[in-house]
Each structure stands twice: as C-alpha cells, then as structure tokens.
Amino acid sequence: MKSVLLRSLYAEHLRVKSTVAFKIALLAPVMQVAMNFLIYMFNYTYFVEKNDRQIWSTFTASTWGFWCTLTLPMLIAIQTALVNGLEHNNNGWRNLFALPVPRSSIYAAKLIYACLLIFLSQLLLCGAEVVAGYTLSVIRPQLGFQHQAIPLVLLLTPLAAMCGSMLIIVVHNLVSSFSANFFVSTGAAVVFTLFNLILVNKDELAVYYPWTYPQLAARFVIYPAESGTLIRAVVAMNISLIGAWLLGILGIMKLSAQKQIA
C-alpha cells in the first residue's frame, strides 16, 4: 500500500509539474512578499515614526496576515480545482480507475499532493520574507531590520499556518474531485473568504469558522505573548487537523463507492 501511494504521488507530480497549478504555487508567495516589500520600501517614514522595536514581527504579521486571510484560501481553491481538473478532462477519472490501483490510493495521492503544493508555497513565503527583510535592511536602513536578528520562532509560521489550513484543503479537494466546474470551488472560496475578512478579527467568533484557522494558528507564533492567542491557536489547529482527517476518510470512502465521476 505504501509503495502504491508513493508511486501515485510521483505520477501526480509528473502530471502537475508542468501545469499552471505548479507555477502558481511558486509565484503566489513571491508576489505576496513583493507587495509587502514595496509597501515598506516606499512608506518607510511611517514605520520609522512608529519607532517599531519589533520590526521583524511587524513585517511578518503583515505578510502572513494578508496571506492567511485572503491569499491562502483562494490559493487552496484554485490549486485543488486545477489539480483535480486534469482528471475531469478527457475521461481522466475513468482512465485512472481502470488502472490496477486502489481508488483510495488515487484520492489520497491527490490530497497529499495538494497539501504538499500548499506547504511549498508557505515555505517559499517564509524564505522570500527573510530575503525581503534583509534587502530592506540594506536599502532602507532607517527601518532597523539590521539591528534585530530575525526571531527563529517565526520560521515555524509556515508549519502553524499549514496545520490551520488542512481542513480547508480537504474541503476544496473533495469539492473539486466531484465537480468538473472550476467555478464551483473558486466561487465557494470567494464567499468563504468574504466571511473570513469579517470574522477573523472577532475573537469570540473566529474559532467557530474554519477559514480563520490559518490566521489564528500563525498569529500565535508571531505574537505568543498576546492575550488569548494560545488557546485560539490550539483550538484552531486541533479542529483543522481532526476535521481534515475525518473528512479525508469520508472522501476516500465516497470515491471508492462512486461508480462514475463527472
């Protein structure tokens, strides 16, 4: 079973690596950091006047705040729709199901690969963020990046955000597996993200809405001393991981019982 899953994962990578989905995984985090980089570069006087003594944390919070609240939910929907969309074209599902491979391995490979793509994007975001910070220390020394060492704990942000986003990934992977319409998954993501923008800063409600979980998890890593961040992060990551596990099993069972996928 393990070798079958690994072969399925490798086959999935060969199919996806030359597609738009893989390119988006590489470009989205770089563009996100570039946008924040330009804000700090051209509006540096604002941050200098604030006399921010935690400039790395502030830069990280602004980058990941936008990423987790807006970019990441949309990226997940687009990635899963594109990856599974390959199978909805030219009878891809039917051809896959004709292979001597368990359907559970096919679905699991697609889900795991989608998770790996999203995690790759988050690792790239973290790396690009470090490069941007050190670049700003050279071209905008007034900001003070060079006077502070980057807190190593911030490097855990991708892992925290990934834990918080697992349930979202499984939901969109399930939707895009059974719907050939690209706009079903992305349209749902737009609606969910709009509610996310409203609820993410409402502490008493955010823990009940899974689309806020990446931000809640990441914020604890960035500001661990902030009141309430620990309990919200723990709740968010636990619900996300447990929910993803249960929904993933449900998806495998449903796909295994499905006679045909549109």
PDB file of C-alpha atoms in Angstrom:
ATOM      1  CA  MET A   1       0.000   0.000   0.000  1.00  0.00           C
ATOM      2  CA  LYS A   2       2.817   2.378   0.909  1.00  0.00           C
ATOM      3  CA  SER A   3       4.700   1.754  -2.340  1.00  0.00           C
ATOM      4  CA  VAL A   4       1.489   2.170  -4.350  1.00  0.00           C
ATOM      5  CA  LEU A   5       0.828   5.509  -2.659  1.00  0.00           C
ATOM      6  CA  LEU A   6       4.382   6.697  -3.308  1.00  0.00           C
ATOM      7  CA  ARG A   7       4.141   5.725  -6.975  1.00  0.00           C
ATOM      8  CA  SER A   8       0.798   7.503  -7.209  1.00  0.00           C
ATOM      9  CA  LEU A   9       2.339  10.617  -5.657  1.00  0.00           C
ATOM     10  CA  TYR A  10       5.236  10.541  -8.103  1.00  0.00           C
ATOM     11  CA  ALA A  11       2.849  10.093 -11.022  1.00  0.00           C
ATOM     12  CA  GLU A  12       0.812  13.030  -9.745  1.00  0.00           C
ATOM     13  CA  HIS A  13       3.937  15.184  -9.614  1.00  0.00           C
ATOM     14  CA  LEU A  14       4.854  14.277 -13.196  1.00  0.00           C
ATOM     15  CA  ARG A  15       1.376  15.315 -14.325  1.00  0.00           C
ATOM     16  CA  VAL A  16       1.246  18.585 -12.390  1.00  0.00           C
ATOM     17  CA  LYS A  17       4.816  19.936 -12.505  1.00  0.00           C
ATOM     18  CA  SER A  18       4.429  21.478 -15.961  1.00  0.00           C
ATOM     19  CA  THR A  19       0.955  22.910 -15.361  1.00  0.00           C
ATOM     20  CA  VAL A  20      -0.316  26.292 -14.209  1.00  0.00           C
ATOM     21  CA  ALA A  21      -1.022  24.835 -10.750  1.00  0.00           C
ATOM     22  CA  PHE A  22       2.680  24.284 -10.059  1.00  0.00           C
ATOM     23  CA  LYS A  23       3.652  27.714 -11.402  1.00  0.00           C
ATOM     24  CA  ILE A  24       1.055  29.385  -9.177  1.00  0.00           C
ATOM     25  CA  ALA A  25       2.468  27.552  -6.155  1.00  0.00           C
ATOM     26  CA  LEU A  26       5.839  29.168  -6.869  1.00  0.00           C
ATOM     27  CA  LEU A  27       4.686  32.633  -7.908  1.00  0.00           C
ATOM     28  CA  ALA A  28       1.912  33.392  -5.389  1.00  0.00           C
ATOM     29  CA  PRO A  29       4.131  33.634  -2.267  1.00  0.00           C
ATOM     30  CA  VAL A  30       6.801  35.649  -4.070  1.00  0.00           C
ATOM     31  CA  MET A  31       4.211  38.150  -5.300  1.00  0.00           C
ATOM     32  CA  GLN A  32       2.701  38.362  -1.817  1.00  0.00           C
ATOM     33  CA  VAL A  33       6.043  39.238  -0.220  1.00  0.00           C
ATOM     34  CA  ALA A  34       6.924  41.589  -3.081  1.00  0.00           C
ATOM     35  CA  MET A  35       3.750  43.570  -2.423  1.00  0.00           C
ATOM     36  CA  ASN A  36       4.558  43.923   1.275  1.00  0.00           C
ATOM     37  CA  PHE A  37       8.177  44.715   0.437  1.00  0.00           C
ATOM     38  CA  LEU A  38       7.097  47.637  -1.757  1.00  0.00           C
ATOM     39  CA  ILE A  39       4.800  48.955   0.978  1.00  0.00           C
ATOM     40  CA  TYR A  40       7.672  49.055   3.464  1.00  0.00           C
ATOM     41  CA  MET A  41      10.136  50.436   0.936  1.00  0.00           C
ATOM     42  CA  PHE A  42       8.020  53.377  -0.224  1.00  0.00           C
ATOM     43  CA  ASN A  43       6.261  54.120   3.084  1.00  0.00           C
ATOM     44  CA  TYR A  44       9.254  53.626   5.340  1.00  0.00           C
ATOM     45  CA  THR A  45       8.814  57.021   7.027  1.00  0.00           C
ATOM     46  CA  TYR A  46       5.529  55.801   8.530  1.00  0.00           C
ATOM     47  CA  PHE A  47       7.235  52.825  10.170  1.00  0.00           C
ATOM     48  CA  VAL A  48      10.229  54.930  11.255  1.00  0.00           C
ATOM     49  CA  GLU A  49       7.901  57.372  13.013  1.00  0.00           C
ATOM     50  CA  LYS A  50       6.282  54.460  14.866  1.00  0.00           C
ATOM     51  CA  ASN A  51       9.740  53.575  16.238  1.00  0.00           C
ATOM     52  CA  ASP A  52       8.868  49.896  15.969  1.00  0.00           C
ATOM     53  CA  ARG A  53      11.286  47.841  18.048  1.00  0.00           C
ATOM     54  CA  GLN A  54       9.891  44.575  16.710  1.00  0.00           C
ATOM     55  CA  ILE A  55      10.142  45.311  13.018  1.00  0.00           C
ATOM     56  CA  TRP A  56      10.653  41.667  12.043  1.00  0.00           C
ATOM     57  CA  SER A  57       7.496  40.625  13.892  1.00  0.00           C
ATOM     58  CA  THR A  58       5.551  43.523  12.389  1.00  0.00           C
ATOM     59  CA  PHE A  59       6.730  42.688   8.881  1.00  0.00           C
ATOM     60  CA  THR A  60       5.927  39.020   9.400  1.00  0.00           C
ATOM     61  CA  ALA A  61       2.491  39.763  10.856  1.00  0.00           C
ATOM     62  CA  SER A  62       1.511  41.985   7.930  1.00  0.00           C
ATOM     63  CA  THR A  63       2.761  39.460   5.373  1.00  0.00           C
ATOM     64  CA  TRP A  64       1.136  36.426   6.944  1.00  0.00           C
ATOM     65  CA  GLY A  65      -1.992  38.306   7.964  1.00  0.00           C
ATOM     66  CA  PHE A  66      -2.826  39.112   4.346  1.00  0.00           C
ATOM     67  CA  TRP A  67      -1.677  35.688   3.190  1.00  0.00           C
ATOM     68  CA  CYS A  68      -3.750  33.675   5.676  1.00  0.00           C
ATOM     69  CA  THR A  69      -6.849  35.831   5.454  1.00  0.00           C
ATOM     70  CA  LEU A  70      -7.150  36.391   1.715  1.00  0.00           C
ATOM     71  CA  THR A  71      -4.471  34.800  -0.468  1.00  0.00           C
ATOM     72  CA  LEU A  72      -4.242  31.334   1.083  1.00  0.00           C
ATOM     73  CA  PRO A  73      -7.970  30.431   0.974  1.00  0.00           C
ATOM     74  CA  MET A  74      -8.163  31.455  -2.681  1.00  0.00           C
ATOM     75  CA  LEU A  75      -4.886  29.699  -3.494  1.00  0.00           C
ATOM     76  CA  ILE A  76      -6.154  26.448  -1.966  1.00  0.00           C
ATOM     77  CA  ALA A  77      -9.356  26.583  -4.018  1.00  0.00           C
ATOM     78  CA  ILE A  78      -7.510  27.347  -7.248  1.00  0.00           C
ATOM     79  CA  GLN A  79      -4.817  24.709  -6.687  1.00  0.00           C
ATOM     80  CA  THR A  80      -7.206  21.881  -5.859  1.00  0.00           C
ATOM     81  CA  ALA A  81      -9.522  22.823  -8.736  1.00  0.00           C
ATOM     82  CA  LEU A  82      -6.623  22.875 -11.207  1.00  0.00           C
ATOM     83  CA  VAL A  83      -5.065  19.623  -9.983  1.00  0.00           C
ATOM     84  CA  ASN A  84      -8.341  17.692  -9.990  1.00  0.00           C
ATOM     85  CA  GLY A  85      -9.457  19.458 -13.144  1.00  0.00           C
ATOM     86  CA  LEU A  86      -6.843  17.453 -15.028  1.00  0.00           C
ATOM     87  CA  GLU A  87      -8.903  14.339 -14.367  1.00  0.00           C
ATOM     88  CA  HIS A  88     -12.227  15.863 -15.345  1.00  0.00           C
ATOM     89  CA  ASN A  89     -10.883  16.423 -18.863  1.00  0.00           C
ATOM     90  CA  ASN A  90     -10.632  13.628 -21.443  1.00  0.00           C
ATOM     91  CA  ASN A  91     -12.134  10.973 -19.145  1.00  0.00           C
ATOM     92  CA  GLY A  92      -9.185  11.216 -16.768  1.00  0.00           C
ATOM     93  CA  TRP A  93     -11.024   9.695 -13.815  1.00  0.00           C
ATOM     94  CA  ARG A  94     -12.241   6.767 -15.889  1.00  0.00           C
ATOM     95  CA  ASN A  95      -8.713   6.079 -17.112  1.00  0.00           C
ATOM     96  CA  LEU A  96      -7.340   6.258 -13.575  1.00  0.00           C
ATOM     97  CA  PHE A  97      -9.984   3.915 -12.219  1.00  0.00           C
ATOM     98  CA  ALA A  98      -9.154   1.414 -14.972  1.00  0.00           C
ATOM     99  CA  LEU A  99      -5.635   1.056 -13.565  1.00  0.00           C
ATOM    100  CA  PRO A 100      -4.839  -1.770 -11.118  1.00  0.00           C
ATOM    101  CA  VAL A 101      -4.506   0.748  -8.296  1.00  0.00           C
ATOM    102  CA  PRO A 102      -6.879   1.137  -5.326  1.00  0.00           C
ATOM    103  CA  ARG A 103      -9.120   4.179  -5.593  1.00  0.00           C
ATOM    104  CA  SER A 104      -8.137   5.084  -2.064  1.00  0.00           C
ATOM    105  CA  SER A 105      -4.524   5.486  -3.214  1.00  0.00           C
ATOM    106  CA  ILE A 106      -5.602   7.694  -6.110  1.00  0.00           C
ATOM    107  CA  TYR A 107      -7.610  10.028  -3.886  1.00  0.00           C
ATOM    108  CA  ALA A 108      -5.015  10.018  -1.096  1.00  0.00           C
ATOM    109  CA  ALA A 109      -2.227  10.834  -3.557  1.00  0.00           C
ATOM    110  CA  LYS A 110      -4.152  13.789  -4.948  1.00  0.00           C
ATOM    111  CA  LEU A 111      -4.975  15.080  -1.478  1.00  0.00           C
ATOM    112  CA  ILE A 112      -1.413  14.689  -0.203  1.00  0.00           C
ATOM    113  CA  TYR A 113      -0.002  16.333  -3.322  1.00  0.00           C
ATOM    114  CA  ALA A 114      -2.365  19.287  -2.897  1.00  0.00           C
ATOM    115  CA  CYS A 115      -1.150  19.624   0.706  1.00  0.00           C
ATOM    116  CA  LEU A 116       2.479  19.485  -0.429  1.00  0.00           C
ATOM    117  CA  LEU A 117       1.867  22.196  -3.029  1.00  0.00           C
ATOM    118  CA  ILE A 118       0.320  24.483  -0.427  1.00  0.00           C
ATOM    119  CA  PHE A 119       3.114  23.771   2.055  1.00  0.00           C
ATOM    120  CA  LEU A 120       5.685  24.518  -0.653  1.00  0.00           C
ATOM    121  CA  SER A 121       4.036  27.905  -1.182  1.00  0.00           C
ATOM    122  CA  GLN A 122       4.150  28.633   2.546  1.00  0.00           C
ATOM    123  CA  LEU A 123       7.825  27.665   2.806  1.00  0.00           C
ATOM    124  CA  LEU A 124       8.598  29.924  -0.145  1.00  0.00           C
ATOM    125  CA  LEU A 125       6.658  32.726   1.533  1.00  0.00           C
ATOM    126  CA  CYS A 126       8.807  32.363   4.647  1.00  0.00           C
ATOM    127  CA  GLY A 127      12.027  32.286   2.611  1.00  0.00           C
ATOM    128  CA  ALA A 128      11.035  35.260   0.475  1.00  0.00           C
ATOM    129  CA  GLU A 129      10.103  37.141   3.629  1.00  0.00           C
ATOM    130  CA  VAL A 130      13.588  36.661   5.081  1.00  0.00           C
ATOM    131  CA  VAL A 131      15.194  37.799   1.811  1.00  0.00           C
ATOM    132  CA  ALA A 132      12.911  40.854   1.693  1.00  0.00           C
ATOM    133  CA  GLY A 133      13.722  41.789   5.289  1.00  0.00           C
ATOM    134  CA  TYR A 134      17.467  41.634   4.739  1.00  0.00           C
ATOM    135  CA  THR A 135      17.103  43.557   1.479  1.00  0.00           C
ATOM    136  CA  LEU A 136      15.199  46.289   3.312  1.00  0.00           C
ATOM    137  CA  SER A 137      17.993  46.424   5.887  1.00  0.00           C
ATOM    138  CA  VAL A 138      20.301  47.492   3.052  1.00  0.00           C
ATOM    139  CA  ILE A 139      18.138  49.860   1.023  1.00  0.00           C
ATOM    140  CA  ARG A 140      16.063  51.215   3.936  1.00  0.00           C
ATOM    141  CA  PRO A 141      18.366  51.005   6.995  1.00  0.00           C
ATOM    142  CA  GLN A 142      16.109  53.520   8.765  1.00  0.00           C
ATOM    143  CA  LEU A 143      13.613  50.705   9.365  1.00  0.00           C
ATOM    144  CA  GLY A 144      16.070  48.908  11.621  1.00  0.00           C
ATOM    145  CA  PHE A 145      15.932  45.367  10.240  1.00  0.00           C
ATOM    146  CA  GLN A 146      19.722  45.177  10.537  1.00  0.00           C
ATOM    147  CA  HIS A 147      19.598  45.946  14.269  1.00  0.00           C
ATOM    148  CA  GLN A 148      17.472  42.911  15.072  1.00  0.00           C
ATOM    149  CA  ALA A 149      18.066  39.235  14.500  1.00  0.00           C
ATOM    150  CA  ILE A 150      15.145  37.505  12.896  1.00  0.00           C
ATOM    151  CA  PRO A 151      13.337  35.559  15.634  1.00  0.00           C
ATOM    152  CA  LEU A 152      13.866  31.892  14.774  1.00  0.00           C
ATOM    153  CA  VAL A 153      10.405  31.084  16.102  1.00  0.00           C
ATOM    154  CA  LEU A 154       8.971  32.950  13.105  1.00  0.00           C
ATOM    155  CA  LEU A 155      10.311  30.167  10.911  1.00  0.00           C
ATOM    156  CA  LEU A 156       7.610  27.978  12.474  1.00  0.00           C
ATOM    157  CA  THR A 157       4.908  30.158  10.928  1.00  0.00           C
ATOM    158  CA  PRO A 158       4.559  28.027   7.748  1.00  0.00           C
ATOM    159  CA  LEU A 159       4.014  24.901   9.840  1.00  0.00           C
ATOM    160  CA  ALA A 160       1.430  26.595  12.058  1.00  0.00           C
ATOM    161  CA  ALA A 161      -0.437  28.059   9.087  1.00  0.00           C
ATOM    162  CA  MET A 162      -0.336  24.672   7.368  1.00  0.00           C
ATOM    163  CA  CYS A 163      -1.895  22.955  10.378  1.00  0.00           C
ATOM    164  CA  GLY A 164      -4.602  25.602  10.414  1.00  0.00           C
ATOM    165  CA  SER A 165      -5.348  25.208   6.705  1.00  0.00           C
ATOM    166  CA  MET A 166      -5.644  21.411   6.496  1.00  0.00           C
ATOM    167  CA  LEU A 167      -9.428  21.342   6.850  1.00  0.00           C
ATOM    168  CA  ILE A 168      -9.829  23.969   4.107  1.00  0.00           C
ATOM    169  CA  ILE A 169      -7.607  21.937   1.780  1.00  0.00           C
ATOM    170  CA  VAL A 170      -9.613  18.751   2.336  1.00  0.00           C
ATOM    171  CA  VAL A 171     -12.933  20.563   1.803  1.00  0.00           C
ATOM    172  CA  HIS A 172     -11.855  22.081  -1.506  1.00  0.00           C
ATOM    173  CA  ASN A 173     -10.160  18.881  -2.637  1.00  0.00           C
ATOM    174  CA  LEU A 174     -13.384  16.993  -2.005  1.00  0.00           C
ATOM    175  CA  VAL A 175     -15.495  19.574  -3.844  1.00  0.00           C
ATOM    176  CA  SER A 176     -13.176  19.757  -6.851  1.00  0.00           C
ATOM    177  CA  SER A 177     -12.920  15.949  -7.025  1.00  0.00           C
ATOM    178  CA  PHE A 178     -16.641  15.545  -7.604  1.00  0.00           C
ATOM    179  CA  SER A 179     -17.361  18.725  -9.553  1.00  0.00           C
ATOM    180  CA  ALA A 180     -15.944  19.342 -13.011  1.00  0.00           C
ATOM    181  CA  ASN A 181     -16.901  23.015 -12.813  1.00  0.00           C
ATOM    182  CA  PHE A 182     -13.864  25.116 -11.888  1.00  0.00           C
ATOM    183  CA  PHE A 183     -16.076  27.943 -10.667  1.00  0.00           C
ATOM    184  CA  VAL A 184     -17.903  25.818  -8.095  1.00  0.00           C
ATOM    185  CA  SER A 185     -14.791  25.514  -5.935  1.00  0.00           C
ATOM    186  CA  THR A 186     -13.444  29.007  -6.597  1.00  0.00           C
ATOM    187  CA  GLY A 187     -16.869  30.616  -6.241  1.00  0.00           C
ATOM    188  CA  ALA A 188     -17.342  28.939  -2.877  1.00  0.00           C
ATOM    189  CA  ALA A 189     -13.869  30.148  -1.877  1.00  0.00           C
ATOM    190  CA  VAL A 190     -14.809  33.749  -2.660  1.00  0.00           C
ATOM    191  CA  VAL A 191     -17.868  33.518  -0.396  1.00  0.00           C
ATOM    192  CA  PHE A 192     -15.960  31.800   2.423  1.00  0.00           C
ATOM    193  CA  THR A 193     -13.131  34.335   2.156  1.00  0.00           C
ATOM    194  CA  LEU A 194     -15.514  37.287   2.359  1.00  0.00           C
ATOM    195  CA  PHE A 195     -16.874  35.926   5.637  1.00  0.00           C
ATOM    196  CA  ASN A 196     -13.289  35.330   6.726  1.00  0.00           C
ATOM    197  CA  LEU A 197     -12.475  39.024   6.298  1.00  0.00           C
ATOM    198  CA  ILE A 198     -15.371  39.848   8.615  1.00  0.00           C
ATOM    199  CA  LEU A 199     -14.788  37.224  11.303  1.00  0.00           C
ATOM    200  CA  VAL A 200     -11.006  36.924  11.543  1.00  0.00           C
ATOM    201  CA  ASN A 201     -10.673  39.827  13.999  1.00  0.00           C
ATOM    202  CA  LYS A 202     -13.706  38.867  16.076  1.00  0.00           C
ATOM    203  CA  ASP A 203     -12.078  36.735  18.760  1.00  0.00           C
ATOM    204  CA  GLU A 204     -15.329  35.338  20.135  1.00  0.00           C
ATOM    205  CA  LEU A 205     -16.486  34.114  16.702  1.00  0.00           C
ATOM    206  CA  ALA A 206     -13.281  33.322  14.804  1.00  0.00           C
ATOM    207  CA  VAL A 207     -12.732  29.928  16.462  1.00  0.00           C
ATOM    208  CA  TYR A 208     -16.053  28.705  15.048  1.00  0.00           C
ATOM    209  CA  TYR A 209     -15.127  29.456  11.440  1.00  0.00           C
ATOM    210  CA  PRO A 210     -12.501  27.148   9.839  1.00  0.00           C
ATOM    211  CA  TRP A 211     -11.387  29.719   7.264  1.00  0.00           C
ATOM    212  CA  THR A 212      -9.909  31.824  10.070  1.00  0.00           C
ATOM    213  CA  TYR A 213      -7.808  28.946  11.407  1.00  0.00           C
ATOM    214  CA  PRO A 214      -4.625  29.595   9.369  1.00  0.00           C
ATOM    215  CA  GLN A 215      -4.503  33.149  10.693  1.00  0.00           C
ATOM    216  CA  LEU A 216      -5.263  32.114  14.281  1.00  0.00           C
ATOM    217  CA  ALA A 217      -2.509  29.484  14.189  1.00  0.00           C
ATOM    218  CA  ALA A 218       0.069  31.786  12.595  1.00  0.00           C
ATOM    219  CA  ARG A 219      -0.671  34.694  14.914  1.00  0.00           C
ATOM    220  CA  PHE A 220       0.266  32.700  17.998  1.00  0.00           C
ATOM    221  CA  VAL A 221       3.717  32.006  16.522  1.00  0.00           C
ATOM    222  CA  ILE A 222       4.239  35.676  15.682  1.00  0.00           C
ATOM    223  CA  TYR A 223       2.794  37.165  18.888  1.00  0.00           C
ATOM    224  CA  PRO A 224       2.904  34.376  21.522  1.00  0.00           C
ATOM    225  CA  ALA A 225       2.519  36.809  24.425  1.00  0.00           C
ATOM    226  CA  GLU A 226      -0.688  38.330  23.075  1.00  0.00           C
ATOM    227  CA  SER A 227      -3.680  37.508  25.253  1.00  0.00           C
ATOM    228  CA  GLY A 228      -5.778  34.601  24.031  1.00  0.00           C
ATOM    229  CA  THR A 229      -3.628  33.651  21.042  1.00  0.00           C
ATOM    230  CA  LEU A 230      -2.522  30.321  22.527  1.00  0.00           C
ATOM    231  CA  ILE A 231      -5.972  28.934  23.247  1.00  0.00           C
ATOM    232  CA  ARG A 232      -7.328  30.117  19.880  1.00  0.00           C
ATOM    233  CA  ALA A 233      -4.365  28.585  18.039  1.00  0.00           C
ATOM    234  CA  VAL A 234      -4.708  25.256  19.866  1.00  0.00           C
ATOM    235  CA  VAL A 235      -8.442  25.088  19.150  1.00  0.00           C
ATOM    236  CA  ALA A 236      -7.946  26.072  15.508  1.00  0.00           C
ATOM    237  CA  MET A 237      -5.166  23.583  14.784  1.00  0.00           C
ATOM    238  CA  ASN A 238      -6.877  20.694  16.572  1.00  0.00           C
ATOM    239  CA  ILE A 239     -10.216  21.195  14.835  1.00  0.00           C
ATOM    240  CA  SER A 240      -8.456  21.662  11.497  1.00  0.00           C
ATOM    241  CA  LEU A 241      -6.326  18.514  11.783  1.00  0.00           C
ATOM    242  CA  ILE A 242      -9.043  16.274  13.231  1.00  0.00           C
ATOM    243  CA  GLY A 243     -11.646  17.597  10.805  1.00  0.00           C
ATOM    244  CA  ALA A 244      -9.272  17.108   7.867  1.00  0.00           C
ATOM    245  CA  TRP A 245      -8.587  13.530   8.928  1.00  0.00           C
ATOM    246  CA  LEU A 246     -12.272  12.639   9.274  1.00  0.00           C
ATOM    247  CA  LEU A 247     -13.327  14.397   6.070  1.00  0.00           C
ATOM    248  CA  GLY A 248     -10.393  12.852   4.208  1.00  0.00           C
ATOM    249  CA  ILE A 249     -11.535   9.355   5.223  1.00  0.00           C
ATOM    250  CA  LEU A 250     -15.085  10.249   4.156  1.00  0.00           C
ATOM    251  CA  GLY A 251     -13.757  11.398   0.782  1.00  0.00           C
ATOM    252  CA  ILE A 252     -11.873   8.139   0.259  1.00  0.00           C
ATOM    253  CA  MET A 253     -14.975   6.111   1.157  1.00  0.00           C
ATOM    254  CA  LYS A 254     -17.198   8.144  -1.148  1.00  0.00           C
ATOM    255  CA  LEU A 255     -14.754   7.965  -4.055  1.00  0.00           C
ATOM    256  CA  SER A 256     -14.346   4.213  -3.594  1.00  0.00           C
ATOM    257  CA  ALA A 257     -18.118   3.740  -3.752  1.00  0.00           C
ATOM    258  CA  GLN A 258     -18.620   6.134  -6.677  1.00  0.00           C
ATOM    259  CA  LYS A 259     -19.302   4.379  -9.966  1.00  0.00           C
ATOM    260  CA  GLN A 260     -18.551   7.399 -12.111  1.00  0.00           C
ATOM    261  CA  ILE A 261     -17.291  10.948 -11.626  1.00  0.00           C
ATOM    262  CA  ALA A 262     -18.409  13.730 -13.918  1.00  0.00           C
TER     263      ALA A 262
END
